[in-house]
Amino acid sequence: MKSTKEVLKSFELTVERYLAELTKLNMDKIHRKLNEEDWSIGQMYVHLIQSAFMHLHNVEQCLAGSESTLNPAKEKTEQGKIVFKLEQFPAVRIKVPASPNYTPQPPESMEHLVEGLHSVVERMRNTESVLLQVPVSNKILHPAFGALNAKEWFMLIEMHYRHHFLQLDRLKTSLAFEE
């Protein structure tokens, strides 16, 4: 398993790629959708930013050791064990039905996305420095992967960002963006 410093470095490189991709797009391309069911590239970016903050909140809950995190007997699901053994999500499209609770709003501006990504990186840097202090028995349940400790939630953010490169590449190809 990668160290938290290696995870952070990989995450920073991943975010650099997302930032570089943004420089090739304008707001029209960021908002363009294939259809009503699919997300735009901008919505995907908003999803990444929002999910990272949600996962970082779970890391903080594990740090705090609240009642909701005291799950030492809980384990990962089989899917969770595979994802963490491989240190990546399967290369398949994960489609969640559109809903007001899950579907991200379109971004307000390019700056909003850039600032959001920079904020996530800053929080990841601040969080990495305290991860070793967290008991591995402090876990929070993930709906698909089972009980995850603080380091695993931290790793999940990096894996999630890498996984969405598949969606970014698919959307750029489907929408025929020129580089």
CSV table of C-alpha atoms in Angstrom, one decimal:
chain,number,residue,atom,x,y,z
A,1,MET,CA,0.0,0.0,0.0
A,2,LYS,CA,1.3,3.5,-0.9
A,3,SER,CA,2.4,5.8,1.9
A,4,THR,CA,0.2,8.9,2.5
A,5,LYS,CA,3.0,11.0,1.1
A,6,GLU,CA,3.0,9.0,-2.1
A,7,VAL,CA,-0.8,9.2,-2.3
A,8,LEU,CA,-0.6,13.0,-1.9
A,9,LYS,CA,2.1,13.4,-4.6
A,10,SER,CA,0.0,11.3,-7.0
A,11,PHE,CA,-3.0,13.4,-6.1
A,12,GLU,CA,-1.2,16.6,-6.8
A,13,LEU,CA,0.0,15.4,-10.2
A,14,THR,CA,-3.6,14.3,-11.0
A,15,VAL,CA,-4.9,17.7,-10.1
A,16,GLU,CA,-2.2,19.3,-12.3
A,17,ARG,CA,-3.6,17.3,-15.2
A,18,TYR,CA,-7.2,18.4,-14.4
A,19,LEU,CA,-6.0,22.1,-14.3
A,20,ALA,CA,-4.1,21.7,-17.6
A,21,GLU,CA,-7.3,20.2,-19.2
A,22,LEU,CA,-9.2,23.3,-18.0
A,23,THR,CA,-6.9,25.6,-19.9
A,24,LYS,CA,-8.0,23.9,-23.2
A,25,LEU,CA,-11.7,24.6,-22.5
A,26,ASN,CA,-14.0,27.5,-22.5
A,27,MET,CA,-17.3,27.8,-20.6
A,28,ASP,CA,-19.3,26.6,-23.6
A,29,LYS,CA,-17.3,23.4,-23.6
A,30,ILE,CA,-17.4,23.0,-19.9
A,31,HIS,CA,-21.2,23.2,-19.9
A,32,ARG,CA,-21.9,21.1,-23.0
A,33,LYS,CA,-23.7,17.8,-22.5
A,34,LEU,CA,-24.2,14.8,-24.7
A,35,ASN,CA,-27.8,14.5,-23.4
A,36,GLU,CA,-29.9,15.2,-20.3
A,37,GLU,CA,-28.7,12.1,-18.5
A,38,ASP,CA,-25.0,12.7,-18.9
A,39,TRP,CA,-23.0,15.2,-17.0
A,40,SER,CA,-21.0,18.0,-18.6
A,41,ILE,CA,-17.3,18.2,-18.0
A,42,GLY,CA,-18.0,21.1,-15.6
A,43,GLN,CA,-20.4,19.0,-13.6
A,44,MET,CA,-17.8,16.2,-13.4
A,45,TYR,CA,-15.3,18.8,-12.0
A,46,VAL,CA,-17.9,20.0,-9.4
A,47,HIS,CA,-18.5,16.3,-8.5
A,48,LEU,CA,-14.8,15.7,-7.9
A,49,ILE,CA,-14.4,18.8,-5.7
A,50,GLN,CA,-17.6,18.1,-3.7
A,51,SER,CA,-16.8,14.4,-3.2
A,52,ALA,CA,-13.3,15.2,-2.0
A,53,PHE,CA,-14.6,17.5,0.7
A,54,MET,CA,-17.1,14.8,1.7
A,55,HIS,CA,-14.4,12.2,1.9
A,56,LEU,CA,-12.1,14.6,3.8
A,57,HIS,CA,-15.0,15.2,6.3
A,58,ASN,CA,-15.0,11.4,6.8
A,59,VAL,CA,-11.2,11.5,7.4
A,60,GLU,CA,-11.8,14.2,10.0
A,61,GLN,CA,-14.5,12.1,11.7
A,62,CYS,CA,-12.1,9.2,11.9
A,63,LEU,CA,-9.5,11.6,13.5
A,64,ALA,CA,-12.1,12.8,16.0
A,65,GLY,CA,-13.0,9.3,17.0
A,66,SER,CA,-16.7,10.0,17.3
A,67,GLU,CA,-19.3,7.3,18.0
A,68,SER,CA,-20.0,7.0,14.2
A,69,THR,CA,-16.3,6.0,13.6
A,70,LEU,CA,-15.9,3.4,16.3
A,71,ASN,CA,-16.4,0.4,14.0
A,72,PRO,CA,-13.3,-1.8,14.6
A,73,ALA,CA,-15.1,-5.0,13.9
A,74,LYS,CA,-16.5,-3.8,10.5
A,75,GLU,CA,-14.6,-4.8,7.4
A,76,LYS,CA,-14.4,-3.7,3.7
A,77,THR,CA,-16.8,-5.4,1.3
A,78,GLU,CA,-15.3,-7.7,-1.4
A,79,GLN,CA,-15.5,-4.8,-3.9
A,80,GLY,CA,-13.7,-2.6,-1.3
A,81,LYS,CA,-11.0,-5.2,-0.8
A,82,ILE,CA,-10.3,-5.4,-4.5
A,83,VAL,CA,-10.2,-1.7,-5.1
A,84,PHE,CA,-7.8,-1.1,-2.2
A,85,LYS,CA,-5.6,-4.1,-3.2
A,86,LEU,CA,-5.3,-2.8,-6.8
A,87,GLU,CA,-5.2,0.9,-5.5
A,88,GLN,CA,-7.7,1.8,-8.3
A,89,PHE,CA,-11.3,1.6,-9.3
A,90,PRO,CA,-12.2,-0.9,-12.1
A,91,ALA,CA,-12.0,0.7,-15.5
A,92,VAL,CA,-15.7,0.6,-16.0
A,93,ARG,CA,-18.3,3.4,-16.2
A,94,ILE,CA,-20.2,3.9,-13.0
A,95,LYS,CA,-23.5,5.5,-13.7
A,96,VAL,CA,-25.7,6.7,-10.9
A,97,PRO,CA,-29.3,7.7,-11.9
A,98,ALA,CA,-29.8,11.5,-12.1
A,99,SER,CA,-31.3,13.0,-9.0
A,100,PRO,CA,-31.3,16.4,-7.3
A,101,ASN,CA,-29.3,15.0,-4.4
A,102,TYR,CA,-26.5,13.5,-6.5
A,103,THR,CA,-26.3,15.3,-9.8
A,104,PRO,CA,-23.9,18.2,-9.5
A,105,GLN,CA,-24.9,21.7,-10.6
A,106,PRO,CA,-23.0,23.3,-13.5
A,107,PRO,CA,-20.0,25.4,-12.4
A,108,GLU,CA,-20.5,29.1,-12.0
A,109,SER,CA,-17.1,29.9,-13.6
A,110,MET,CA,-13.8,28.6,-14.6
A,111,GLU,CA,-12.3,30.4,-11.6
A,112,HIS,CA,-14.7,28.5,-9.4
A,113,LEU,CA,-13.3,25.2,-10.6
A,114,VAL,CA,-9.7,26.3,-10.3
A,115,GLU,CA,-10.2,27.6,-6.8
A,116,GLY,CA,-12.1,24.4,-5.8
A,117,LEU,CA,-9.3,22.2,-7.1
A,118,HIS,CA,-6.7,24.3,-5.3
A,119,SER,CA,-8.7,24.2,-2.1
A,120,VAL,CA,-8.9,20.4,-2.2
A,121,VAL,CA,-5.1,20.1,-2.7
A,122,GLU,CA,-4.6,22.4,0.3
A,123,ARG,CA,-6.9,20.4,2.5
A,124,MET,CA,-5.2,17.2,1.3
A,125,ARG,CA,-1.8,18.6,2.2
A,126,ASN,CA,-3.0,19.7,5.7
A,127,THR,CA,-4.7,16.3,6.2
A,128,GLU,CA,-1.8,14.1,5.2
A,129,SER,CA,0.4,15.5,7.9
A,130,VAL,CA,-2.0,14.2,10.7
A,131,LEU,CA,-3.0,10.9,9.2
A,132,LEU,CA,-0.5,8.8,11.1
A,133,GLN,CA,-2.1,9.9,14.4
A,134,VAL,CA,-5.5,8.2,13.6
A,135,PRO,CA,-6.2,4.7,14.9
A,136,VAL,CA,-6.9,2.3,12.1
A,137,SER,CA,-9.9,1.0,14.1
A,138,ASN,CA,-11.7,4.3,13.6
A,139,LYS,CA,-13.8,3.6,10.5
A,140,ILE,CA,-16.7,5.0,8.6
A,141,LEU,CA,-18.9,3.0,6.3
A,142,HIS,CA,-18.7,3.6,2.6
A,143,PRO,CA,-21.9,2.5,0.7
A,144,ALA,CA,-20.0,0.3,-1.8
A,145,PHE,CA,-16.6,-0.4,-0.2
A,146,GLY,CA,-17.5,-1.0,3.5
A,147,ALA,CA,-15.7,0.2,6.5
A,148,LEU,CA,-12.8,2.6,5.7
A,149,ASN,CA,-10.3,4.2,8.0
A,150,ALA,CA,-8.9,7.7,7.6
A,151,LYS,CA,-6.0,6.7,5.4
A,152,GLU,CA,-8.3,4.7,3.2
A,153,TRP,CA,-10.7,7.6,2.8
A,154,PHE,CA,-7.7,9.7,1.9
A,155,MET,CA,-6.5,7.2,-0.7
A,156,LEU,CA,-10.0,7.0,-2.1
A,157,ILE,CA,-9.9,10.6,-3.1
A,158,GLU,CA,-6.8,10.1,-5.2
A,159,MET,CA,-8.2,6.9,-6.7
A,160,HIS,CA,-11.5,8.6,-7.5
A,161,TYR,CA,-9.8,11.5,-9.2
A,162,ARG,CA,-7.8,9.1,-11.4
A,163,HIS,CA,-10.9,7.1,-12.2
A,164,HIS,CA,-12.7,10.2,-13.6
A,165,PHE,CA,-10.0,10.6,-16.3
A,166,LEU,CA,-12.0,7.9,-18.1
A,167,GLN,CA,-15.0,10.1,-18.0
A,168,LEU,CA,-13.1,13.2,-19.0
A,169,ASP,CA,-11.5,11.4,-22.0
A,170,ARG,CA,-14.9,10.0,-23.0
A,171,LEU,CA,-16.6,13.4,-22.9
A,172,LYS,CA,-13.9,15.2,-24.8
A,173,THR,CA,-14.0,12.5,-27.5
A,174,SER,CA,-17.8,12.4,-27.6
A,175,LEU,CA,-18.1,16.1,-27.8
A,176,ALA,CA,-15.4,16.3,-30.4
A,177,PHE,CA,-13.3,19.0,-28.6
A,178,GLU,CA,-10.3,20.2,-30.5
A,179,GLU,CA,-7.1,20.4,-28.6
